[in-house]
Structure formats: structure tokens, C-alpha cells
Amino acid sequence: MRDIIKAGVTERKDRKPEFNIQIGGSESEMSYALAKSFEMFISQAAKFNDKSFEQTKKDYLEAISVVISTIHDTESK
């Protein structure tokens, strides 16, 4: 098994925490790894919130769209 996604948070006393992510592998490996992590998260969230997988996926995709747009807008300034 190869590591496709590595993520971590670097914390220093004199700075705010920084989120770091490294993605490697082929485009198909990266796509699958990201999709699988989302699928696992959505499955767990559905169980935790006692909702269907489809409803949780819809809610999650709507929320992630807002978050991604906000990040993009903030970093584009």
C-alpha cells in the first residue's frame, strides 16, 4: 500500500497552527483516495446523525461547496 494523502498540523509557539497536506500518486490514485475518504466520512456522519447516506451526502456536498468557495475567495485576494 502506498501513501497517497498525508496531512498534518504544524504548531509553533510564535505562529498560528498551519495545516499541511501532501498528495502524491497518479491522478486516478489521488481521485480515488479523496473520494474514498469523503465516502467514509459521509457514512460515519450519516450513522452519527441518524440520516440516510444520500441525504448526508447532499448536505455534505452543499456545505463543502460553500467552504471551498470561501477558501478560494479568501486566497484570491
PDB file of C-alpha atoms in Angstrom, residues 31-73:
ATOM      1  CA  SER A  31      -9.077  10.961  -7.122  1.00  0.00           C
ATOM      2  CA  TYR A  32      -9.868   7.581  -5.609  1.00  0.00           C
ATOM      3  CA  ALA A  33      -8.145   8.380  -2.303  1.00  0.00           C
ATOM      4  CA  LEU A  34     -10.023  11.661  -1.928  1.00  0.00           C
ATOM      5  CA  ALA A  35     -13.351  10.124  -2.963  1.00  0.00           C
ATOM      6  CA  LYS A  36     -12.889   7.196  -0.576  1.00  0.00           C
ATOM      7  CA  SER A  37     -12.079   9.495   2.336  1.00  0.00           C
ATOM      8  CA  PHE A  38     -15.237  11.525   1.603  1.00  0.00           C
ATOM      9  CA  GLU A  39     -17.315   8.346   1.326  1.00  0.00           C
ATOM     10  CA  MET A  40     -16.017   7.112   4.680  1.00  0.00           C
ATOM     11  CA  PHE A  41     -16.704  10.476   6.323  1.00  0.00           C
ATOM     12  CA  ILE A  42     -20.235  10.669   4.890  1.00  0.00           C
ATOM     13  CA  SER A  43     -21.012   7.103   6.021  1.00  0.00           C
ATOM     14  CA  GLN A  44     -19.899   7.874   9.576  1.00  0.00           C
ATOM     15  CA  ALA A  45     -21.746  11.206   9.652  1.00  0.00           C
ATOM     16  CA  ALA A  46     -24.932   9.511   8.406  1.00  0.00           C
ATOM     17  CA  LYS A  47     -24.769   6.936  11.198  1.00  0.00           C
ATOM     18  CA  PHE A  48     -23.954   9.572  13.814  1.00  0.00           C
ATOM     19  CA  ASN A  49     -26.805  11.884  12.722  1.00  0.00           C
ATOM     20  CA  ASP A  50     -29.254   9.036  12.036  1.00  0.00           C
ATOM     21  CA  LYS A  51     -29.781  10.155   8.429  1.00  0.00           C
ATOM     22  CA  SER A  52     -29.627   8.295   5.141  1.00  0.00           C
ATOM     23  CA  PHE A  53     -26.358   8.166   3.237  1.00  0.00           C
ATOM     24  CA  GLU A  54     -27.934  10.062   0.313  1.00  0.00           C
ATOM     25  CA  GLN A  55     -29.268  12.899   2.497  1.00  0.00           C
ATOM     26  CA  THR A  56     -25.951  13.198   4.332  1.00  0.00           C
ATOM     27  CA  LYS A  57     -24.064  13.239   1.014  1.00  0.00           C
ATOM     28  CA  LYS A  58     -26.331  16.005  -0.299  1.00  0.00           C
ATOM     29  CA  ASP A  59     -25.846  18.070   2.882  1.00  0.00           C
ATOM     30  CA  TYR A  60     -22.081  17.473   2.881  1.00  0.00           C
ATOM     31  CA  LEU A  61     -21.604  18.413  -0.779  1.00  0.00           C
ATOM     32  CA  GLU A  62     -23.597  21.605  -0.251  1.00  0.00           C
ATOM     33  CA  ALA A  63     -21.507  22.526   2.799  1.00  0.00           C
ATOM     34  CA  ILE A  64     -18.169  21.649   1.181  1.00  0.00           C
ATOM     35  CA  SER A  65     -19.082  23.808  -1.823  1.00  0.00           C
ATOM     36  CA  VAL A  66     -19.524  26.823   0.470  1.00  0.00           C
ATOM     37  CA  VAL A  67     -16.260  26.107   2.302  1.00  0.00           C
ATOM     38  CA  ILE A  68     -14.247  25.669  -0.905  1.00  0.00           C
ATOM     39  CA  SER A  69     -15.683  28.875  -2.386  1.00  0.00           C
ATOM     40  CA  THR A  70     -14.841  30.793   0.784  1.00  0.00           C
ATOM     41  CA  ILE A  71     -11.267  29.475   0.821  1.00  0.00           C
ATOM     42  CA  HIS A  72     -10.838  30.282  -2.871  1.00  0.00           C
ATOM     43  CA  ASP A  73     -12.243  33.796  -2.470  1.00  0.00           C
TER      44      ASP A  73
END
